[in-house]
mmCIF file of C-alpha atoms and ligand atoms in Angstrom:
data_model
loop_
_atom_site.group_PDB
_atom_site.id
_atom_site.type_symbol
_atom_site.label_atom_id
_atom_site.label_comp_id
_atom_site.label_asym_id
_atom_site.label_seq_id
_atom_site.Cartn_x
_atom_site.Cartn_y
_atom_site.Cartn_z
ATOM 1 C CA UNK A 6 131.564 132.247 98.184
ATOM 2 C CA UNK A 7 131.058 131.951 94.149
ATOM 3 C CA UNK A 8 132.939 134.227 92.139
ATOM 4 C CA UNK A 9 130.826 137.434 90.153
ATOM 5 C CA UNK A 10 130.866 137.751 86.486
ATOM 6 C CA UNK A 11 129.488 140.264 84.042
ATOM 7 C CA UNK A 12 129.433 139.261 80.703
ATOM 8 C CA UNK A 13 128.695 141.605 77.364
ATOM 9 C CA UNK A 14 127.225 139.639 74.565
ATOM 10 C CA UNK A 15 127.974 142.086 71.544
ATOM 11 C CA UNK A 16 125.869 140.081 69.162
ATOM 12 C CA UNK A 17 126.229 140.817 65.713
ATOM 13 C CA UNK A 18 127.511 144.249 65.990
ATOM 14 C CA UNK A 19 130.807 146.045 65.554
ATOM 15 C CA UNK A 20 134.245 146.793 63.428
ATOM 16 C CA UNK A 21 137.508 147.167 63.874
ATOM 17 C CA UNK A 22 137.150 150.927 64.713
ATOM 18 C CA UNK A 23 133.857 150.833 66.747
ATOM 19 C CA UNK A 24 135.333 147.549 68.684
ATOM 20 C CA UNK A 25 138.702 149.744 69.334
ATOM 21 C CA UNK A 26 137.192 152.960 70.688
ATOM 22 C CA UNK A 27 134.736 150.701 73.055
ATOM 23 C CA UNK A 28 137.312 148.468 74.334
ATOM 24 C CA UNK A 29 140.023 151.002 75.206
ATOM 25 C CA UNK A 30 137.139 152.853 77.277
ATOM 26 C CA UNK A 31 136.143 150.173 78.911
ATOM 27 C CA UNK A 32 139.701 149.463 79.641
ATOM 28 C CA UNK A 33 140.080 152.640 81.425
ATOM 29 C CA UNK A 34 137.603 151.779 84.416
ATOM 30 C CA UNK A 35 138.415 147.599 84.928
ATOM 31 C CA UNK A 36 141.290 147.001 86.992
ATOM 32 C CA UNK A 37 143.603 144.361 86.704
ATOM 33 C CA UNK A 38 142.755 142.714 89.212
ATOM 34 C CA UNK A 39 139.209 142.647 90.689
ATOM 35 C CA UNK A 40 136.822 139.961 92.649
ATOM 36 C CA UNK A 41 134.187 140.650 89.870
ATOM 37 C CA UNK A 42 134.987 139.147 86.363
ATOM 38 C CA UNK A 43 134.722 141.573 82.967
ATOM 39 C CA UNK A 44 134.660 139.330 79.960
ATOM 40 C CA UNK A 45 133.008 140.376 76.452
ATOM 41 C CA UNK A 46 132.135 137.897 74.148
ATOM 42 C CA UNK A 47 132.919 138.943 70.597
ATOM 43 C CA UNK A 48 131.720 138.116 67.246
ATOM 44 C CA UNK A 49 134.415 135.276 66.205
ATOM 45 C CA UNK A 50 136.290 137.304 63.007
ATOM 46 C CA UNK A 51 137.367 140.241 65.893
ATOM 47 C CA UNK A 52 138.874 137.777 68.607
ATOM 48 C CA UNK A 53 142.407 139.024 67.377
ATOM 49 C CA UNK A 54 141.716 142.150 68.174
ATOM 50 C CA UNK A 55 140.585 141.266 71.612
ATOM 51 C CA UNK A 56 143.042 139.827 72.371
ATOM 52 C CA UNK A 57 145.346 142.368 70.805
ATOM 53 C CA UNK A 58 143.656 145.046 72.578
ATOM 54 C CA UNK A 59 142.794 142.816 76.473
ATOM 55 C CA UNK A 60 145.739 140.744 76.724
ATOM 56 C CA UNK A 61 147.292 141.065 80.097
ATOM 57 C CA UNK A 62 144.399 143.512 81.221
ATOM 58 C CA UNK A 63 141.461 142.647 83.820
ATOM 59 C CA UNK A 64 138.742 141.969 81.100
ATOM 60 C CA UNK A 65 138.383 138.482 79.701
ATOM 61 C CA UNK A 66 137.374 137.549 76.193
ATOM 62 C CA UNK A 67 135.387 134.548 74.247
ATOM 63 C CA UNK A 68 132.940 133.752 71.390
ATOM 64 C CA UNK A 69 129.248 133.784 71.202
ATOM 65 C CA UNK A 70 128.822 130.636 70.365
ATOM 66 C CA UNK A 71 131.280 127.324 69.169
ATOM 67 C CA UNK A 72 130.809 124.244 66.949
ATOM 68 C CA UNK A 73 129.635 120.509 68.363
ATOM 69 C CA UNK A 74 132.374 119.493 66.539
ATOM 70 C CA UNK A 75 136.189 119.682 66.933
ATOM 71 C CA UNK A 76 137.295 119.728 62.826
ATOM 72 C CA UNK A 77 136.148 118.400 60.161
ATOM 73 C CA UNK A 78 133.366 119.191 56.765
ATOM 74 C CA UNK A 79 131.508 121.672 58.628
ATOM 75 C CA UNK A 80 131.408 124.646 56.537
ATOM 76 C CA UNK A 81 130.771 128.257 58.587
ATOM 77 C CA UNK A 82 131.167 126.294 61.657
ATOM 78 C CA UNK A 83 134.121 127.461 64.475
ATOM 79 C CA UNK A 84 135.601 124.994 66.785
ATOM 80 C CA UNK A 85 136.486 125.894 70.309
ATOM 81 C CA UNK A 86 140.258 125.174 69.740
ATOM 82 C CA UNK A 87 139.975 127.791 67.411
ATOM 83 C CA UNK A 88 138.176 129.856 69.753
ATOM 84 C CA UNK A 89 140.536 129.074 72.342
ATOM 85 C CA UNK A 90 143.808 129.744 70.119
ATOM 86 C CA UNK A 91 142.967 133.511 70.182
ATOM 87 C CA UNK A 92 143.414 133.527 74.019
ATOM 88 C CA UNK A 93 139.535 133.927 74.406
ATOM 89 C CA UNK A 94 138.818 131.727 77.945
ATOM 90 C CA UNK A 95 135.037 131.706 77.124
ATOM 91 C CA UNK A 96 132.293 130.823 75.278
ATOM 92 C CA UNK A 97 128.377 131.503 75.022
ATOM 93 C CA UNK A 98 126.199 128.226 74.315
ATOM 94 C CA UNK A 99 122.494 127.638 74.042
ATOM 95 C CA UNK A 100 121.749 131.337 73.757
ATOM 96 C CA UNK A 101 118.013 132.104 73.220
ATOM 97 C CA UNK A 102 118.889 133.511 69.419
ATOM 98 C CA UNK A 103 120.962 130.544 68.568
ATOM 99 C CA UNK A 104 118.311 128.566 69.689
ATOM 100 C CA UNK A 105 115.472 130.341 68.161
ATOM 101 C CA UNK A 106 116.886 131.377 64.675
ATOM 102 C CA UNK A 107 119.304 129.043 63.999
ATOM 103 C CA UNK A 108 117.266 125.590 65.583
ATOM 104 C CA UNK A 109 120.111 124.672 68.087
ATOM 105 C CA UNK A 110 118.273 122.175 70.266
ATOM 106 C CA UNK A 111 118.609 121.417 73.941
ATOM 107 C CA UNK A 112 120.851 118.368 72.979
ATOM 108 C CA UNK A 113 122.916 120.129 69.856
ATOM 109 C CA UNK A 114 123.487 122.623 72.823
ATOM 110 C CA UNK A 115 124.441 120.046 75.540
ATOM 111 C CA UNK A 116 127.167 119.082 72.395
ATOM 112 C CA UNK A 117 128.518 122.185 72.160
ATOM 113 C CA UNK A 118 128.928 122.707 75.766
ATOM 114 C CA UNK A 119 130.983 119.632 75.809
ATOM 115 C CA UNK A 120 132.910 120.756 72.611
ATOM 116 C CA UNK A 121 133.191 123.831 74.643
ATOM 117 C CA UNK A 122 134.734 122.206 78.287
ATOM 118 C CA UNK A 123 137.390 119.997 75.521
ATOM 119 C CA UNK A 124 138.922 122.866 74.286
ATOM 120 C CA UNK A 125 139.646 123.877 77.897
ATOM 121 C CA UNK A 126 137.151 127.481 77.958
ATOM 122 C CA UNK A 127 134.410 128.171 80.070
ATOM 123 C CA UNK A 128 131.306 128.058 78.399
ATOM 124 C CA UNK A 129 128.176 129.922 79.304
ATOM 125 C CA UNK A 130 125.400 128.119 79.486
ATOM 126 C CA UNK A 131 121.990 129.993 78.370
ATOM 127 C CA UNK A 132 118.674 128.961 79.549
ATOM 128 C CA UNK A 133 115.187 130.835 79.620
ATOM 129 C CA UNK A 134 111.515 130.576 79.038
ATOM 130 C CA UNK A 135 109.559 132.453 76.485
ATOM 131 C CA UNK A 136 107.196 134.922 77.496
ATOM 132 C CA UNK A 137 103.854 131.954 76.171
ATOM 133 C CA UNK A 138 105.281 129.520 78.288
ATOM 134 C CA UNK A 139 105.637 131.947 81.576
ATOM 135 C CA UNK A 140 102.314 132.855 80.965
ATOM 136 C CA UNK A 141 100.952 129.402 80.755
ATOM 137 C CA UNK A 142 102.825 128.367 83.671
ATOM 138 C CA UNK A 143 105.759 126.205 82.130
ATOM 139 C CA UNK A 144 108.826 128.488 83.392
ATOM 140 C CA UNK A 145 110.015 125.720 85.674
ATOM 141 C CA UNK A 146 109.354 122.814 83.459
ATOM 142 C CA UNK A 147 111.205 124.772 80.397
ATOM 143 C CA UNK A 148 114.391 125.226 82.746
ATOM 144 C CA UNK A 149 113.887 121.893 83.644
ATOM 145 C CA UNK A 150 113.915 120.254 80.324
ATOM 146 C CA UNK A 151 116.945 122.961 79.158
ATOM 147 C CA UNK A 152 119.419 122.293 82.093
ATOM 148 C CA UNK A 153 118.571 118.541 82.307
ATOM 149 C CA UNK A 154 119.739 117.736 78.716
ATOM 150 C CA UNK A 155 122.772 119.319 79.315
ATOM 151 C CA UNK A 156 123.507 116.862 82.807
ATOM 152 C CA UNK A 157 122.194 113.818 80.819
ATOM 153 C CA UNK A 158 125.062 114.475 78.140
ATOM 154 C CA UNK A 159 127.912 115.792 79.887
ATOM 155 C CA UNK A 160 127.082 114.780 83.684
ATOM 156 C CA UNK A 161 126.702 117.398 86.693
ATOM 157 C CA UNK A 162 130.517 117.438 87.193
ATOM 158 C CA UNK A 163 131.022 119.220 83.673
ATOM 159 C CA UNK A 164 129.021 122.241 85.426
ATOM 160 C CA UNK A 165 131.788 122.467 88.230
ATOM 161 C CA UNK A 166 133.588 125.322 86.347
ATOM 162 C CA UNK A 167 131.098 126.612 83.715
ATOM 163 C CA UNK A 168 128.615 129.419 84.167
ATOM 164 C CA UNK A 169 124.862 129.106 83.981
ATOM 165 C CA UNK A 170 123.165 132.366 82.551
ATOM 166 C CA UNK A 171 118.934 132.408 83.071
ATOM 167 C CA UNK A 172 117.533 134.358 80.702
ATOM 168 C CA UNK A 173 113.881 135.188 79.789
ATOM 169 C CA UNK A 174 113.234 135.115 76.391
ATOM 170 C CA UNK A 175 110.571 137.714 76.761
ATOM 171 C CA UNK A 176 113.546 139.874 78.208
ATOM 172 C CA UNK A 177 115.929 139.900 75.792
ATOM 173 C CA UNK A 178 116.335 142.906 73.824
ATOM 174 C CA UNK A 179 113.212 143.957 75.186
ATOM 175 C CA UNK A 180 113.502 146.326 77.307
ATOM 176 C CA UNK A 181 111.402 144.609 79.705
ATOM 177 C CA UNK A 182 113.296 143.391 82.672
ATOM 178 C CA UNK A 183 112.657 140.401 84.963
ATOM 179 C CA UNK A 184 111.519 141.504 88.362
ATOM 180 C CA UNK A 185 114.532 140.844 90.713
ATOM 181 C CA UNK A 186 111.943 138.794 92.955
ATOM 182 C CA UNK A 187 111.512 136.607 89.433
ATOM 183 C CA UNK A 188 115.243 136.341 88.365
ATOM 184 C CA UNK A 189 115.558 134.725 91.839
ATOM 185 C CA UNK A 190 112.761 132.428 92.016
ATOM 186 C CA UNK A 191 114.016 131.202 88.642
ATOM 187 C CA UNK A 192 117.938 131.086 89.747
ATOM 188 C CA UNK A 193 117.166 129.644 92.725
ATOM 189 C CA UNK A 194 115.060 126.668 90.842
ATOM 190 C CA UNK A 195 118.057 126.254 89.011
ATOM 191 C CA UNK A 196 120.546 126.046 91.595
ATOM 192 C CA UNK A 197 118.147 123.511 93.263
ATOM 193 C CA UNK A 198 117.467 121.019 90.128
ATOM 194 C CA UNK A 199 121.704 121.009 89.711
ATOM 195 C CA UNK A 200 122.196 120.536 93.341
ATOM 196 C CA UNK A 201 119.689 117.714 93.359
ATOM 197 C CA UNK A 202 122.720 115.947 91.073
ATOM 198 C CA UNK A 203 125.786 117.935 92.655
ATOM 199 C CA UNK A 204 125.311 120.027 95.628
ATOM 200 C CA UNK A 205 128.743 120.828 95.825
ATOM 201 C CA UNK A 206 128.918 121.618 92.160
ATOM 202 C CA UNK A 207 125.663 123.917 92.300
ATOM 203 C CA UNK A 208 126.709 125.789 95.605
ATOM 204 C CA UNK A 209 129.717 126.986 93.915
ATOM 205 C CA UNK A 210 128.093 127.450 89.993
ATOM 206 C CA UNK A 211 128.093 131.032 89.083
ATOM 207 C CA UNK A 212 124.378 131.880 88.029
ATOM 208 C CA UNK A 213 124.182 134.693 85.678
ATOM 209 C CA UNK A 214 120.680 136.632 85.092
ATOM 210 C CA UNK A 215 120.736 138.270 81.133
ATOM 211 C CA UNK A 216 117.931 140.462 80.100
ATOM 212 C CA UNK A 217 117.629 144.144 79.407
ATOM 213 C CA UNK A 218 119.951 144.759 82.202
ATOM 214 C CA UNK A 219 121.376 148.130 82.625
ATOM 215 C CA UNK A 220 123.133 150.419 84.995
ATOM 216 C CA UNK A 221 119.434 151.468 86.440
ATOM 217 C CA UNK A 222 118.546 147.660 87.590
ATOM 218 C CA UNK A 223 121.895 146.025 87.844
ATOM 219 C CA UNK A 224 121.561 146.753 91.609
ATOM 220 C CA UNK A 225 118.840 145.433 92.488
ATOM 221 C CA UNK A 226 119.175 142.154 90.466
ATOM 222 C CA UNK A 227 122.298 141.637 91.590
ATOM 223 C CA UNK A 228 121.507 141.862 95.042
ATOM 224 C CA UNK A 229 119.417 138.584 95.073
ATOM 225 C CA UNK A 230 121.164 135.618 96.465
ATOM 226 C CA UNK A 231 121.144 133.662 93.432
ATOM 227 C CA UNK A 232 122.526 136.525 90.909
ATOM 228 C CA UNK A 233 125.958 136.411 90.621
ATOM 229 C CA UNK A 234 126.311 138.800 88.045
ATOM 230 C CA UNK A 235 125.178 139.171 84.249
ATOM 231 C CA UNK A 236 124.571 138.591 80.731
ATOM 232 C CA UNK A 237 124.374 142.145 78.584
ATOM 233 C CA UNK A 238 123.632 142.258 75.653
ATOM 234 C CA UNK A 239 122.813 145.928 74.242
ATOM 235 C CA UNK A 240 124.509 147.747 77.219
ATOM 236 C CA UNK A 241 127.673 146.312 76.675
ATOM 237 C CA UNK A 242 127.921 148.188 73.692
ATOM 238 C CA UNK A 243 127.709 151.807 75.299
ATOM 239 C CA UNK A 244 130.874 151.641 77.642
ATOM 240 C CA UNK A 245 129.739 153.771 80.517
ATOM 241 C CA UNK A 246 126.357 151.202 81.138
ATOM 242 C CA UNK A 247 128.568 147.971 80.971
ATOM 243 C CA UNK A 248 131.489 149.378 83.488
ATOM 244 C CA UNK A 249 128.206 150.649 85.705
ATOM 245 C CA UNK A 250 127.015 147.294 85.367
ATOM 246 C CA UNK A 251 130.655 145.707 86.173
ATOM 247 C CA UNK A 252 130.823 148.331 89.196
ATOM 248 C CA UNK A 253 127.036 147.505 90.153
ATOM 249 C CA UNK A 254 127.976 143.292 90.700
ATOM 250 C CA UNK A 255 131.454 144.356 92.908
ATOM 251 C CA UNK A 256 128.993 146.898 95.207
ATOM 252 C CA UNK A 257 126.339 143.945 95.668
ATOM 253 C CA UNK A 258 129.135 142.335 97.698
ATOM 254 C CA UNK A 259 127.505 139.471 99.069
HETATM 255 C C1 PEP B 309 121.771 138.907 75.582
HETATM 256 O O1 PEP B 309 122.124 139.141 74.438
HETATM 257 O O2 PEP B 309 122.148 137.868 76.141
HETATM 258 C C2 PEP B 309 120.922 139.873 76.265
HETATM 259 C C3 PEP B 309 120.546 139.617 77.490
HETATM 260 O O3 PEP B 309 120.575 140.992 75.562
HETATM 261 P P1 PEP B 309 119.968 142.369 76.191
HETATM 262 O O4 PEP B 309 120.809 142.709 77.389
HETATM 263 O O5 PEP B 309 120.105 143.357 75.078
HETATM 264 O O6 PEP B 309 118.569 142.079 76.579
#
């Protein structure tokens, strides 16, 4: 049975106040304990506060994103010690933004994964076609090429404890949500090209589906075989959505 996880992504949004009044209502509704995991991933400058604010509660914290390298003359650049020193247990990698905007490529992501699994979090492992290469066809050679790169540099056994998140570029921010009959087809080629190199390791690996998902199609994505839970992004901003969301992995029960 793999473990459920719903993960916010706040992006580049928030402040001290805004970050305070979310938290402490999302606090409200997350137990303690719970089979489904609640983790937000914060911009970097507010991990203080999360961990001021989550500490000993049932919702995890990370970054959105951690250097290749440990220390050193990297100016702007955060390491995953220092990630890790503010209690935070995970951190995003590969996202489609970073990617995109700031040119992280498949192996500068495979790096940071690895940076990532030294400083002892769990990173999050983004992956996802854009919507020119679905429509020509190269969804499964994308993921391919993506999740590859990352088992070439760190090996299949550095997956045994990370999480995988597919998502569709053309879904992102969108509003336009993958069908659940496509998150599966794609989370299930995923699960199948890791367990072609660990079939232990990909049987257990949580697969995460990110994309416009709200509290009005967490259900149904979540109730494919391969979902184990999400990636938000704008929902996890609005409290209510993101505990729906949190509420909607723990009723797919699977
Ligand atoms: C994301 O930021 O990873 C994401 C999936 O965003 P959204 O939910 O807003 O599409």
């Amino acid at each position: 049975m793999r473990s459920k996880v719903v993960v916010g992504n706040w992006k580049l949004n928030g402040s001290l106040a805004s970050n305070e009044a979310l938290l402490k209502a999302v606090l409200r509704e997350i137990p303690r304990q719970s089979p489904v995991a609640c983790v937000v991933c914060v911009p970097s400058p507010y991990l203080a506060q999360a961990r001021e604010l989550l500490d000993g509660s049932g919702i995890g914290w990370g970054a959105q994103d951690v250097s290749r390298f440990d220390k050193g003359a990297y100016t702007g650049d955060v390491s995953g010690a220092m990630v890790a020193e503010f209690g935070s247990r995970y951190a995003i990698v590969g996202h489609s933004e970073r990617r995109s905007v700031f040119g992280d490529s498949d192996a500068v992501v495979a790096e940071k994964y690895a940076a990532a699994r030294r400083a002892g979090l769990t990173p999050i492992f983004c992956v996802g076609e854009t919507l020119e290469e679905r429509e020509q066809g190269r969804t499964e050679a994308v993921l391919a090429r993506q999740v590859d790169a990352l088992m070439q540099e760190c090996g299949v056994a550095q997956l045994e404890g990370g999480i995988v998140a597919y998502e569709p570029v053309w879904a992102i921010g969108t509003g336009r949500t993958a069908t659940s009959a496509q998150a599966q087809e794609a989370h299930g080629y995923l699960r199948g090209r890791i367990a072609a190199q660990g079939k232990e390791v990909a049987a257990r690996l949580p697969i995460l589906y990110g994309g416009s998902v709200k509290a009005a199609n967490a259900a149904e994505l979540f109730a494919m075989p391969d979902v184990d839970g999400g990636l938000v992004g704008g929902a996890s901003l609005v409290a209510e959505e993101f505990v729906a969301i949190w509420r909607a992995a723990g009723a797919a029960g699977r």
